[in-house]
Short mmCIF file of C-alpha atoms and ligand atoms in Angstrom, two decimals:
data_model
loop_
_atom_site.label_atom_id
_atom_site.label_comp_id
_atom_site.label_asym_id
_atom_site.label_seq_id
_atom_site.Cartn_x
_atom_site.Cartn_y
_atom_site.Cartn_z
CA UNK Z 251 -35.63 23.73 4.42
CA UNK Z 252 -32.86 23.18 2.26
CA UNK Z 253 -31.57 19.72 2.07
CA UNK Z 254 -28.06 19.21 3.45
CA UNK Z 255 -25.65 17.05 1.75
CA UNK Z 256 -21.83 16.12 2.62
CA UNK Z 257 -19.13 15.02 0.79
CA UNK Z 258 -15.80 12.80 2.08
CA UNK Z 259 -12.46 15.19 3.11
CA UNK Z 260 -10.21 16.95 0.38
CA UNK Z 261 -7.84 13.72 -0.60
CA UNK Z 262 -10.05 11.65 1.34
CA UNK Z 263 -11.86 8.92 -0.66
CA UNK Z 264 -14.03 6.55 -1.19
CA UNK Z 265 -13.53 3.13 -2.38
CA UNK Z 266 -16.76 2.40 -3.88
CA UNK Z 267 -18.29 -1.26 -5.32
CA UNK Z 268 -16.94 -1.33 -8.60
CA UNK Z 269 -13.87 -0.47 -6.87
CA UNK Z 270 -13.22 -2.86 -4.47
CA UNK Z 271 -12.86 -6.08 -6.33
CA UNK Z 272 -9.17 -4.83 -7.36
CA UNK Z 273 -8.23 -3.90 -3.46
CA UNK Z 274 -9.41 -7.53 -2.47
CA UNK Z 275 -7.32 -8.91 -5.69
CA UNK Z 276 -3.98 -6.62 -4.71
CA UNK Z 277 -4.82 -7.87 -1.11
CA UNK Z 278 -5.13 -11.24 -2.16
CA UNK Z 279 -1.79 -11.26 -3.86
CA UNK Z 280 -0.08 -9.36 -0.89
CA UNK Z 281 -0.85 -11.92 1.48
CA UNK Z 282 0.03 -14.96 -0.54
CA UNK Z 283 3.49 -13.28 -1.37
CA UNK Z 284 3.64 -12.62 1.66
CA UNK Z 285 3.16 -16.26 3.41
CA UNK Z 286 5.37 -17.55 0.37
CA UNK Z 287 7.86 -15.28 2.31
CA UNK Z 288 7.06 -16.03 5.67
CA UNK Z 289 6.54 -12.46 6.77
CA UNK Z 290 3.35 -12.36 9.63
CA UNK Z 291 0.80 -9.80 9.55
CA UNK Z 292 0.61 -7.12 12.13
CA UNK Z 293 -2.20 -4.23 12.79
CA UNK Z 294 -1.57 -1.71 14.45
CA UNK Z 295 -4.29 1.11 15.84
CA UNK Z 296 -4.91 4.01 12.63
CA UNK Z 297 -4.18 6.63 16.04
CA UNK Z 298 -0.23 6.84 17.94
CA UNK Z 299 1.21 9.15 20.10
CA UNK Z 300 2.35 12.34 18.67
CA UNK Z 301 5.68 12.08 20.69
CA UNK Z 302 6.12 9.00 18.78
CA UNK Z 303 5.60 10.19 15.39
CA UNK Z 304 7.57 13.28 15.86
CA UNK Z 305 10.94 11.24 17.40
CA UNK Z 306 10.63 8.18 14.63
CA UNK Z 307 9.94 9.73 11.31
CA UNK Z 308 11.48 13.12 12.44
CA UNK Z 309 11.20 16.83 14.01
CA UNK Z 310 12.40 18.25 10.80
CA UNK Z 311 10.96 16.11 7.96
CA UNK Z 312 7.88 17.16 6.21
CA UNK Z 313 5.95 14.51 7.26
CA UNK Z 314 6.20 16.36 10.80
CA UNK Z 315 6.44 20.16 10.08
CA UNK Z 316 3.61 20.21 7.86
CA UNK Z 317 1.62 16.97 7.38
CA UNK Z 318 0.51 15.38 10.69
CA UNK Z 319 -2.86 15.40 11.52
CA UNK Z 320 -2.92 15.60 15.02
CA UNK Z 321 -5.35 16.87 17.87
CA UNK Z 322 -5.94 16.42 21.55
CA UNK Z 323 -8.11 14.97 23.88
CA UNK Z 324 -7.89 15.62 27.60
CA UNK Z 325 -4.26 14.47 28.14
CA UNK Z 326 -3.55 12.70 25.29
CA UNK Z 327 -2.09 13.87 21.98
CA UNK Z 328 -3.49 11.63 19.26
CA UNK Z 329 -1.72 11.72 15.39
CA UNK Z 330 -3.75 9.61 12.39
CA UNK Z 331 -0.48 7.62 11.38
CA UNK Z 332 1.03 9.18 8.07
CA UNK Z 333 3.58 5.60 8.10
CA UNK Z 334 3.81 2.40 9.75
CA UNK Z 335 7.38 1.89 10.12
CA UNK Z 336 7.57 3.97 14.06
CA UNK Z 337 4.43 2.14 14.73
CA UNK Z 338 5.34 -1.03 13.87
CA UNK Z 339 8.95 -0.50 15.78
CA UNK Z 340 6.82 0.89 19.18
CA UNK Z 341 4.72 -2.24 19.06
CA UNK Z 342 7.57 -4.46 18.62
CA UNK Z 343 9.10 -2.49 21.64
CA UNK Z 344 5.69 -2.69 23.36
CA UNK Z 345 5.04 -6.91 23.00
CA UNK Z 346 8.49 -7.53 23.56
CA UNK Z 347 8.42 -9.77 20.06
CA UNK Z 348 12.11 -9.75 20.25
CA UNK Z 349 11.62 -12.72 22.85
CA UNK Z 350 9.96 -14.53 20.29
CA UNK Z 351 13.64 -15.38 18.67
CA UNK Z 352 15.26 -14.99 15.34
CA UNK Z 353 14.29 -11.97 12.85
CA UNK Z 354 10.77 -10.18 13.27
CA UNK Z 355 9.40 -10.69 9.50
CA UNK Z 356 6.37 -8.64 9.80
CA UNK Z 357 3.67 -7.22 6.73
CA UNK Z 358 1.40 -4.95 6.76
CA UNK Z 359 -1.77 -3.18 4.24
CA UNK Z 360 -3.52 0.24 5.60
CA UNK Z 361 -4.24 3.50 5.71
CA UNK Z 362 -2.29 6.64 6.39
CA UNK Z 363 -3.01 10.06 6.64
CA UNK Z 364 -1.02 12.96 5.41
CA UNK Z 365 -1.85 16.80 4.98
CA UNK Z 366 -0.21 17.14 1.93
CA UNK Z 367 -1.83 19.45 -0.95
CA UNK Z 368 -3.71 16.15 -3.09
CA UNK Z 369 -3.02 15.87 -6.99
CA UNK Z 370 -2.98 12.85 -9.19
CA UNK Z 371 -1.30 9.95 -6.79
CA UNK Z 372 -0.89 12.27 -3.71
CA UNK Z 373 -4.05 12.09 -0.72
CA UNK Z 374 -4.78 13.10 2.31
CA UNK Z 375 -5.67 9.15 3.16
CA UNK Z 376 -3.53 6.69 1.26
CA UNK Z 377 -2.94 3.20 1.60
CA UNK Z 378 0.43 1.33 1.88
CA UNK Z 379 1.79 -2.10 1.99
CA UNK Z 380 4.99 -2.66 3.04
CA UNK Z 381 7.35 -4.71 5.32
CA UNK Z 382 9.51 -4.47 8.23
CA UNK Z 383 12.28 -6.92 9.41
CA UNK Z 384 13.44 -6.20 13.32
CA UNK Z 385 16.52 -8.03 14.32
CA UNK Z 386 18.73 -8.48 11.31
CA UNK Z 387 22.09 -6.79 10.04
CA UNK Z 388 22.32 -8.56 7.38
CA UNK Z 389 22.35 -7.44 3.61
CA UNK Z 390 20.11 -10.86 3.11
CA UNK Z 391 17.40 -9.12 4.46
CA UNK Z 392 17.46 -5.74 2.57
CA UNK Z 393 17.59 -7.81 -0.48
CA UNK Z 394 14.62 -9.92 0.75
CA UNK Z 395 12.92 -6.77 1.48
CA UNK Z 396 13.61 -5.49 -2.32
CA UNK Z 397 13.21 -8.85 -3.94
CA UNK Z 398 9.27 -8.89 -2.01
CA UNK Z 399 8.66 -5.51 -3.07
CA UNK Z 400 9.88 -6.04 -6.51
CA UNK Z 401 7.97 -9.76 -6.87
CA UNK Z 402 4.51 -7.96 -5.87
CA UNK Z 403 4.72 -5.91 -9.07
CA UNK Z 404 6.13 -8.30 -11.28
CA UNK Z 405 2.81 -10.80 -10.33
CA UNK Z 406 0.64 -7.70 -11.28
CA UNK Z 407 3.10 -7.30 -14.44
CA UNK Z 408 4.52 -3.61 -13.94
CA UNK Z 409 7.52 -4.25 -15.62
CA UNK Z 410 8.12 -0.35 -16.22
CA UNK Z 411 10.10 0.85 -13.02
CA UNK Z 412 13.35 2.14 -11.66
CA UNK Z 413 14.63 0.69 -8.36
CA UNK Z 414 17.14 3.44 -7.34
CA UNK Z 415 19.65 2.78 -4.60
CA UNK Z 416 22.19 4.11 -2.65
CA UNK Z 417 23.58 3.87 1.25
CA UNK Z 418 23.04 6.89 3.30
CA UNK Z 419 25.97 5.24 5.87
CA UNK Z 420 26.23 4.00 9.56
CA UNK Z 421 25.78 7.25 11.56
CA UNK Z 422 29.80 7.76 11.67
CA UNK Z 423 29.94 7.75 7.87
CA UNK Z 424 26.99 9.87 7.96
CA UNK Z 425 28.22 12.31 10.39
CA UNK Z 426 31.78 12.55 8.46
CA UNK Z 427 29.70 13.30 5.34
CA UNK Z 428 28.00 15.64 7.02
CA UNK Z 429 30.70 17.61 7.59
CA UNK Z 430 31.81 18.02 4.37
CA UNK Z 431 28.84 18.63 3.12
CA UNK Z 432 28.20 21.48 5.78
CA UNK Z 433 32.19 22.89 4.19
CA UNK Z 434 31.24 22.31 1.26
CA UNK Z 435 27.49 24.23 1.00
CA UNK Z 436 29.03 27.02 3.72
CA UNK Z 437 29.93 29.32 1.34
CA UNK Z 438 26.85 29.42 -0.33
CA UNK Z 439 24.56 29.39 2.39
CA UNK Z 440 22.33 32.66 2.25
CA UNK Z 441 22.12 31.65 -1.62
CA UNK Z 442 20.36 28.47 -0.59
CA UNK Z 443 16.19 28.32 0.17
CA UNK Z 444 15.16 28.94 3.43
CA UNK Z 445 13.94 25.37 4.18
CA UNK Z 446 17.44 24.07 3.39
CA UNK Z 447 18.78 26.48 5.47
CA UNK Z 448 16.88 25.38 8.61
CA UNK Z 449 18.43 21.92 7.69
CA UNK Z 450 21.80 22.91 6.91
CA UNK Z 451 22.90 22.66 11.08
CA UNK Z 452 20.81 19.56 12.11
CA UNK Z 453 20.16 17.12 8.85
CA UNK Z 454 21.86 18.89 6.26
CA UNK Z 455 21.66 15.14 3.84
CA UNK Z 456 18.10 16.50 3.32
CA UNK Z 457 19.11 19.05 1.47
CA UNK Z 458 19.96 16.95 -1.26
CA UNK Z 459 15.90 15.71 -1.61
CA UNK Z 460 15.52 19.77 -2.09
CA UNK Z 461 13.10 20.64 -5.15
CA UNK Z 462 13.77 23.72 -4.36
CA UNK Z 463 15.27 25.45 -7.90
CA UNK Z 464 17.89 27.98 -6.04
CA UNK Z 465 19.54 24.70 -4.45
CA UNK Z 466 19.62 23.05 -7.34
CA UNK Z 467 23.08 24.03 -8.91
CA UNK Z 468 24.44 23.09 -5.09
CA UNK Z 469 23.27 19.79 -4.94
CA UNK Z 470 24.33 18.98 -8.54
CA UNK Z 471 27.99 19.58 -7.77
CA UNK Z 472 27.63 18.25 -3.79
CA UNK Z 473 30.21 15.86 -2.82
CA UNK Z 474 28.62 11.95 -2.42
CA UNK Z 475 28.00 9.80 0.01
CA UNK Z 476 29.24 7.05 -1.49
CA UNK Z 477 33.12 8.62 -1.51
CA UNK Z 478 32.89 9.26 2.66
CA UNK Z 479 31.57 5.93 3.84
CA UNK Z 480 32.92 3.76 6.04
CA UNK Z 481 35.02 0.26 5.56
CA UNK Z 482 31.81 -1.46 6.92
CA UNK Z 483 29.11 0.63 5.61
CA UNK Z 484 30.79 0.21 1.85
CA UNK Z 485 31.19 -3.33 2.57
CA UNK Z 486 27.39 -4.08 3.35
CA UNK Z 487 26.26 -2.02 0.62
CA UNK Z 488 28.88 -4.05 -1.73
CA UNK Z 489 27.01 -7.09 -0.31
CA UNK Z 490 23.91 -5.77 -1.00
CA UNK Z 491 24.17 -4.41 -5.02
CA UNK Z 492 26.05 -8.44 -5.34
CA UNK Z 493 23.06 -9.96 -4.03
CA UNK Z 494 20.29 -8.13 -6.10
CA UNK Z 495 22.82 -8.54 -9.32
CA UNK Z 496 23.03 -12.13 -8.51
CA UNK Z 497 19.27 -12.22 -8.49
CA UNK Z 498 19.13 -10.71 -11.02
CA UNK Z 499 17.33 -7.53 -9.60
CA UNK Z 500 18.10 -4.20 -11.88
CA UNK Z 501 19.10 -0.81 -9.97
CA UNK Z 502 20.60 2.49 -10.51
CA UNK Z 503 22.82 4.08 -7.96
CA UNK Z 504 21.92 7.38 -7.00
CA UNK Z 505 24.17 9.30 -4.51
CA UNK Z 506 21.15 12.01 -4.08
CA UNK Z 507 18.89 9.38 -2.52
CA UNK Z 508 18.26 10.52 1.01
CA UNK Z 509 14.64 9.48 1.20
CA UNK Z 510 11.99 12.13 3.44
CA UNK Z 511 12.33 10.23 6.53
CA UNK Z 512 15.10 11.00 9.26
CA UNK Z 513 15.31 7.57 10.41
CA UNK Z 514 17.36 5.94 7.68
CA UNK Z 515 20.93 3.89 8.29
CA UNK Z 516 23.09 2.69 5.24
CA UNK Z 517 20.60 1.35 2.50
CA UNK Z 518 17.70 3.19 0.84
CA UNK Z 519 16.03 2.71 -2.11
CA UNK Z 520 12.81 4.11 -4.08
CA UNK Z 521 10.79 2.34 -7.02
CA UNK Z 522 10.01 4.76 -9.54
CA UNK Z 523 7.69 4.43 -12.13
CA UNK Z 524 7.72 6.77 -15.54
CA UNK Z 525 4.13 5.72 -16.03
CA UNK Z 526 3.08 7.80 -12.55
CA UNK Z 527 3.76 11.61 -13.86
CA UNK Z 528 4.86 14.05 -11.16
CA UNK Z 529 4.10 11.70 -7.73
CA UNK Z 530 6.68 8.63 -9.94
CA UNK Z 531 7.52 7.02 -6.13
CA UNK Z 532 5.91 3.80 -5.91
CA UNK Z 533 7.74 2.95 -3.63
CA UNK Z 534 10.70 3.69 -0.91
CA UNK Z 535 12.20 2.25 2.16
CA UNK Z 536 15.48 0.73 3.54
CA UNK Z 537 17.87 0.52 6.76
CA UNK Z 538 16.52 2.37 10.12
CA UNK Z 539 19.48 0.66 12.96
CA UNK Z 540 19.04 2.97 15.49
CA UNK Z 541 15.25 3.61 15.55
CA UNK Z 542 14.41 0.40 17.63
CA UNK Z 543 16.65 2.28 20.09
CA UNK Z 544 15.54 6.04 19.58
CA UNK Z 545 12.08 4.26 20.06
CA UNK Z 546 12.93 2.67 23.69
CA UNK Z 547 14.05 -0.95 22.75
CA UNK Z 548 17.46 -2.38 22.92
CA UNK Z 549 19.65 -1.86 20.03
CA UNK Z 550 18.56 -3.58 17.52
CA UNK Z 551 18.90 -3.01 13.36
CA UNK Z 552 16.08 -3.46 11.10
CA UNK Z 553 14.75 -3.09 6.98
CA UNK Z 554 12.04 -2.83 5.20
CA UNK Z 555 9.65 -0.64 2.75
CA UNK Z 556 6.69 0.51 1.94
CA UNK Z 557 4.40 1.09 -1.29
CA UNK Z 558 1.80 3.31 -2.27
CA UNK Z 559 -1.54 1.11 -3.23
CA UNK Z 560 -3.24 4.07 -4.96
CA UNK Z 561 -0.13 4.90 -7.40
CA UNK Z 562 0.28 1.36 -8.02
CA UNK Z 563 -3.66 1.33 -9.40
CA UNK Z 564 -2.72 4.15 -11.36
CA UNK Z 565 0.37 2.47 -12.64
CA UNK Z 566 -2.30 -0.33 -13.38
CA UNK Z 567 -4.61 1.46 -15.47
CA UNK Z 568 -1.82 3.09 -17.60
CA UNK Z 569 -0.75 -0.21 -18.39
CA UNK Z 570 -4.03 -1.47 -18.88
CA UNK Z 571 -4.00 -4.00 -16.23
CA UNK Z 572 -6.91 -5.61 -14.70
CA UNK Z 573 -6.28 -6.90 -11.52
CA UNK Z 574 -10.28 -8.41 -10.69
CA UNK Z 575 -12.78 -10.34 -12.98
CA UNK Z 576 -16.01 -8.35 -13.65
CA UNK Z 577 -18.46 -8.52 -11.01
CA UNK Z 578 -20.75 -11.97 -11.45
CA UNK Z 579 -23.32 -14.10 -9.86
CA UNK Z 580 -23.83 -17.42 -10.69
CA UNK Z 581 -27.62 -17.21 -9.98
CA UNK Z 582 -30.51 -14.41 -10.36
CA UNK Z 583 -33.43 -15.56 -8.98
CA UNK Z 584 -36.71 -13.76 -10.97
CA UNK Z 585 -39.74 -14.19 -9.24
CA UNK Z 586 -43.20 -13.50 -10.11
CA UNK Z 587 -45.75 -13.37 -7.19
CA UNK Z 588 -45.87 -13.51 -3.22
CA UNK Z 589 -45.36 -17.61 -3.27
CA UNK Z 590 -42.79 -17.52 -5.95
CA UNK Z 591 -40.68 -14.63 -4.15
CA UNK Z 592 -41.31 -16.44 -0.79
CA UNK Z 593 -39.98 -20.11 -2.50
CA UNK Z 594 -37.52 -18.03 -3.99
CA UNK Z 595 -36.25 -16.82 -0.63
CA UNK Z 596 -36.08 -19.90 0.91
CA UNK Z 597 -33.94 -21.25 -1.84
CA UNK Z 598 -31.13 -19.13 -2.38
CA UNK Z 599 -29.37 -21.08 0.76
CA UNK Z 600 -29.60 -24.03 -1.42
CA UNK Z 601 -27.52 -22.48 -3.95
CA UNK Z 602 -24.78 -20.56 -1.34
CA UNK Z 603 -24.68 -23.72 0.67
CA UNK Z 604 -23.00 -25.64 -2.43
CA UNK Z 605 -21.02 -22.82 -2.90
CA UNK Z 606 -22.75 -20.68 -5.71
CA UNK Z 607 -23.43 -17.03 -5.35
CA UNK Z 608 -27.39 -16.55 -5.88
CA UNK Z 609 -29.52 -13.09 -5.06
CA UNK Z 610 -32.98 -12.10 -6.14
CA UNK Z 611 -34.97 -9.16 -6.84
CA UNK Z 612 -35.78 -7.31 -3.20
CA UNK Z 613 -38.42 -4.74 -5.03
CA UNK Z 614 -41.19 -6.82 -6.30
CA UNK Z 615 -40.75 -5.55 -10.01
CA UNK Z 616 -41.79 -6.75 -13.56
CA UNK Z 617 -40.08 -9.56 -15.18
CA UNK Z 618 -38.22 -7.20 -17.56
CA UNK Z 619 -37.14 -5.52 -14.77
CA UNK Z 620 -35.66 -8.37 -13.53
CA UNK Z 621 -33.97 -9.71 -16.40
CA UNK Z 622 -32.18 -6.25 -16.59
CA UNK Z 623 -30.81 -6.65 -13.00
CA UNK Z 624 -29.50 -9.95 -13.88
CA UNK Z 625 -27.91 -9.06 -17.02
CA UNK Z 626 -26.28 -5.64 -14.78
CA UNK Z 627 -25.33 -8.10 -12.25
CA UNK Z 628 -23.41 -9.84 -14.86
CA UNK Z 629 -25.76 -13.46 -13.75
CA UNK Z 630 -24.72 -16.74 -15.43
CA UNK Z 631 -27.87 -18.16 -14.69
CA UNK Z 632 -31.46 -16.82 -14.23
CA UNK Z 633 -34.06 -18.96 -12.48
CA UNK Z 634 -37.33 -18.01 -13.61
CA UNK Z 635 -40.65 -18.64 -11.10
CA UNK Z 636 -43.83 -17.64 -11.32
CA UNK Z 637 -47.52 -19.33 -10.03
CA UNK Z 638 -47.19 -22.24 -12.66
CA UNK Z 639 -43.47 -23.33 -12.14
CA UNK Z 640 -44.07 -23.72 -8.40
CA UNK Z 641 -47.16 -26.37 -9.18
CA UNK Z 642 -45.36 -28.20 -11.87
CA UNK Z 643 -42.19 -27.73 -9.29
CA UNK Z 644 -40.19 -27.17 -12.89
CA UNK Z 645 -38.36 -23.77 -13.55
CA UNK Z 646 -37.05 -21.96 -16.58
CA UNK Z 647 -32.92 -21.74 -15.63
CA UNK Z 648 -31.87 -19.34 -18.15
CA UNK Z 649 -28.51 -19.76 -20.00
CA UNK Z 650 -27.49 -15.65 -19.81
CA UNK Z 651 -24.75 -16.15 -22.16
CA UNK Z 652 -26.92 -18.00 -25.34
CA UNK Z 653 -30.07 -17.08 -23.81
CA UNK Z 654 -31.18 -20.90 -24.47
CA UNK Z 655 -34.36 -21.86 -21.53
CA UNK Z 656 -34.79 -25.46 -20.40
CA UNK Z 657 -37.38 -26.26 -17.74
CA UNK Z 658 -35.99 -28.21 -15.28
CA UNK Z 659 -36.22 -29.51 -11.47
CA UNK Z 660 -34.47 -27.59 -8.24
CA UNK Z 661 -32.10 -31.00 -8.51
CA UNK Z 662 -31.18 -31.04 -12.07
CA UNK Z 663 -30.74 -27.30 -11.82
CA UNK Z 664 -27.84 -27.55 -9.47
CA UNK Z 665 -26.53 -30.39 -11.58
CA UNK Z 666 -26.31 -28.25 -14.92
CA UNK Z 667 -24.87 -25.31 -12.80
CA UNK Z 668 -22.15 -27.65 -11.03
CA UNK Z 669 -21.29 -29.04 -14.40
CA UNK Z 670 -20.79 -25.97 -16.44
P1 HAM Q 16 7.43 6.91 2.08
O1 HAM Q 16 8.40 7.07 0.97
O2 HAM Q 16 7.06 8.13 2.85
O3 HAM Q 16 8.02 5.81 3.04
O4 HAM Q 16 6.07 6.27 1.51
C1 HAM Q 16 6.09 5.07 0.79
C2 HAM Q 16 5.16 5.16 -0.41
O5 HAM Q 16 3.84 5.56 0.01
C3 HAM Q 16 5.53 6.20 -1.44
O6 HAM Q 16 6.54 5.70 -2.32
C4 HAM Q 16 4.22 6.42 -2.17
O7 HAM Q 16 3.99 5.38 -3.13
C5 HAM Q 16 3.21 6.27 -1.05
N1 HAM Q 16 2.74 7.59 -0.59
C6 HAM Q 16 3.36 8.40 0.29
N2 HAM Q 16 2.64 9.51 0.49
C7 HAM Q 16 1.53 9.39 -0.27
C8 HAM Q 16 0.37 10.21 -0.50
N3 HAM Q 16 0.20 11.37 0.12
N4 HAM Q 16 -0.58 9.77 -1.36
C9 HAM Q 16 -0.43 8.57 -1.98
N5 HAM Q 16 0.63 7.76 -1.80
C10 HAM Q 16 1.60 8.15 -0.96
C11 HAM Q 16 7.44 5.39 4.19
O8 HAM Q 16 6.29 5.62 4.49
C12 HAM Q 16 8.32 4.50 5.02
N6 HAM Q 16 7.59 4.11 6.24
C13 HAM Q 16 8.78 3.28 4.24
C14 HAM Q 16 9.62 2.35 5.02
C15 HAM Q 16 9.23 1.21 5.62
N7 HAM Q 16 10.90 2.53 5.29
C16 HAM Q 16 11.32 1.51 6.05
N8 HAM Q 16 10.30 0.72 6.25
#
C-alpha cells in the first residue's frame, strides 16, 4: 500500500524546535513590557460567534466578505478568530470587568486565522500581540497604547519604521465627511472598481484603503478628513500628536489612513516597516468608542493595537537580529554500559535539581556517537561513565569548549560546573 503522508494547511505553519526559542524570547519581552505597563493578560477561546465577528470588525470589511473561516455545528455558528479586539470587547461585556473600576488595561499574544491568499508575511494562521484599554477617553491612553507598541520594537532594536497617523473622527465628523466624500466621488462613480462601489453608500472612508488602480486618481485628489472634523475630535487628536512629540515619538500624518476594520473612532495609526516588502504593516490599531456598545455593553470608549509576530521575525532577520541564544545544555551525560546508563539516569535529577539542564543518550550508542550529540546539543559539559568510573566513583567531566578532561567526583563536579 502506498504510504500516506500529510502536510499542515496552505499558510498554516509550524513552529518547529529551532524555532521556538525566539517566540519564548519575543514572549518573554512582551510580558515584562507589559507588567512594566501594568496591562493584565487575558485569553480568550481561538472559536467566537460568527454574529460577533461579523457586527465588530464589520459586514463589509474584508476580514468578513472573504476571510472568515467559519462553519457550523448543530446550532451554533463557530468563526476561528481572524482579531482579538471584538473578542476581547464581548468578554469584557461578558465578566462585567467594568465593575472592577478604573481603565481595563488588558494584553494579549495568539493566534488568528484569516483566508487570505499567503505570500511572504501574509498566513492563513498568524500570531498577534497587541493591547486593548476599555474605559478611557483620554488621548493618555492612545499614546500609552503607541508608546507600548513602539517600546516592544525598540527593546528588539527595529529602529527602521514609520508610525503613520491620522483621526478618522467621532461618528458626526465622520458622517459629515462622509458626505462630502459621497459629493465629491458621485460624479465619478461607474469609473470607480466595483468593490468601492459596493462601499460608496454604506462606508464609503474605505474607499480610500482601495488598491484598486482605477480608484486611484480619486482618492489622490479626495477631500481629507482632517479639514471636516469636529471641535472635539481635532482637539483630542491635537492632544494626541502633543503627547507623542513630547515623548518624543516620530509620526507622519496621513489623511488616507482608514485602517480595514469598520470599528474605528478618531485615532488610527499603522507601523510600517520598509524592511517587510509588499505586507510593510507591522502593525495597526487605534480608537473603537462605540464598539463596547455595538457589542451589548454600556457606552463605553476604548484603544489599543495589535502587531503581527511573524512580520516582526521577518523584520528581525533582515536586520540581522537574534532574539534567543543558541540552543545549550549545561550537561551531556555519555554512558557506556547497562550500570553506567542506569547511574547515569538516576543522576541527571542531581544536576536539574540545582538548576542545570542535563540529558543523556536514550539509544544505547557508541561513545563517538555520543560525543556528536553533545557537541549538536551545543553541551558545556560532558560527563563521561563507563564500568571503571563507576568503581573508582571518579568521572571524566569534559570541558566542550577546550576539550581539557579532569577526573573528578559527582561533588566536585557540581562545584566546577557552579563555578564556571
Ligand atoms: P490589523 O491591522 O488587521 O488590526 O492586524 C494587525 C497586524 O496583524 C497587522 O499590522 C499585521 O502585522 C498582522 N497581520 C494581519 N493579517 C495578517 C496575516 N494574514 N498574516 C500575518 N500577519 C498579519 C487588527 O487586527 C486590530 N484588531 C488591531 C486593533 C486592536 N485595533 C484596536 N485594537
Amino acid at each position: 500500500m502506498p504510504k500516506v503522508t500529510y502536510t499542515s494547511h496552505l499558510g498554516m505553519v509550524d513552529i518547529l524546535p529551532d524555532e521556538s526559542p525566539k517566540w519564548r524570547a519575543l514572549e518573554h519581552i512582551i510580558h515584562d513590557e507589559a507588567a512594566r505597563f501594568n496591562f493584565e493578560e487575558i485569553r480568550t477561546p481561538i472559536m467566537e460567534q460568527t454574529e460577533l465577528i461579523k457586527r465588530g470588525v464589520g459586514q463589509l470589511t474584508d476580514i468578513v466578505t472573504k476571510e472568515i473561516f467559519a462553519f457550523t455545528k448543530g446550532e451554533n455558528n463557530y468563526v476561528l478568530r481572524p482579531e482579538l479586539t471584538a473578542p476581547v470587547v464581548r468578554s469584557y461585556v461578558q465578566h462585567h470587568l467594568d465593575q472592577r473600576g478604573g481603565s481595563q488595561k488588558l494584553y494579549y499574544i495568539g493566534p488568528m486565522f484569516r483566508a487570505e491568499r499567503p505570500q511572504k508575511g501574509r498566513q492563513r494562521q498568524f500570531h498577534q500581540f497587541g493591547v486593548e484599554i476599555i474605559g478611557s477617553d483620554s488621548p493618555v491612553a492612545d499614546v500609552e497604547c503607541i508608546a507600548f507598541m513602539m517600546r516592544i520594537y525598540q527593546r528588539i532594536g527595529i529602529k527602521n519604521f514609520n508610525l503613520k497617523l491620522n483621526s478618522v473622527g467621532d461618528p458626526e465628523s465622520c458622517d459629515t465627511y462622509k458626505d462630502v466624500l459621497r459629493e465629491y466621488l458621485l460624479p465619478n462613480l461607474s469609473k470607480l472598481s466595483k468593490l468601492s462601489q459596493k462601499r460608496f453608500r454604506k462606508n464609503p472612508m474605505r474607499i480610500l484603503d482601495s488598491k484598486e488602480p482605477e480608484d486611484q486618481e480619486y482618492i489622490k485628489n479626495a477631500p481629507v478628513i482632517s479639514d471636516h472634523l469636529n471641535e472635539e475630535s481635532k482637539n483630542h487628536f491635537k492632544q494626541v500628536c502633543y503627547m507623542l512629540d513630547s515623548l518624543e515619538i516620530k509620526y507622519t500624518l496621513d489623511p488616507l489612513l482608514v485602517r480595514g476594520l469598520d470599528y474605528y473612532t478618531r485615532t488610527a495609526f499603522e507601523l510600517t516597516s520598509p524592511d517587510l516588502g509588499s505586507q510593510d504593516a507591522l502593525a495597526g490599531g487605534g480608537r473603537y468608542d462605540l464598539l463596547v456598545e455595538e457589542i451589548g455593553g454600556n457606552p463605553t470608549p476604548a484603544v489599543g493595537f495589535a502587531a503581527g509576530i511573524e512580520r516582526l521575525f521577518i523584520a528581525c532577520e533582515e536586520l540581522n537580529i537574534t532574539l534567543a541564544e543558541p540552543k545549550s545544555v549545561d550537561v551531556f551525560i555519555v554512558s557506556l554500559g547497562e550500570a553506567a546508563r542506569k547511574w547515569a539516569l538516576g543522576t541527571l535529577p542531581v544536576f536539574r535539581e540545582k538548576g542545570f539542564s542535563a540529558t543523556m543518550d536514550y539509544l544505547g550508542r557508541s561513545m563517538r556517537a555520543q560525543m556528536k550529540d553533545a557537541n549538536r546539543e551545543n553541551a558545556r559539559f560532558a560527563l563521561i561513565v563507563g564500568d571503571n568510573e563507576l568503581e573508582e566513583d571518579k568521572f571524566n567531566l569534559r570541558d566542550m569548549e577546550n576539550s581539557s578532561e579532569t577526573l573528578l567526583s559527582l561533588k566536585e563536579i557540581l562545584s566546577v560546573i557552579s563555578g564556571s
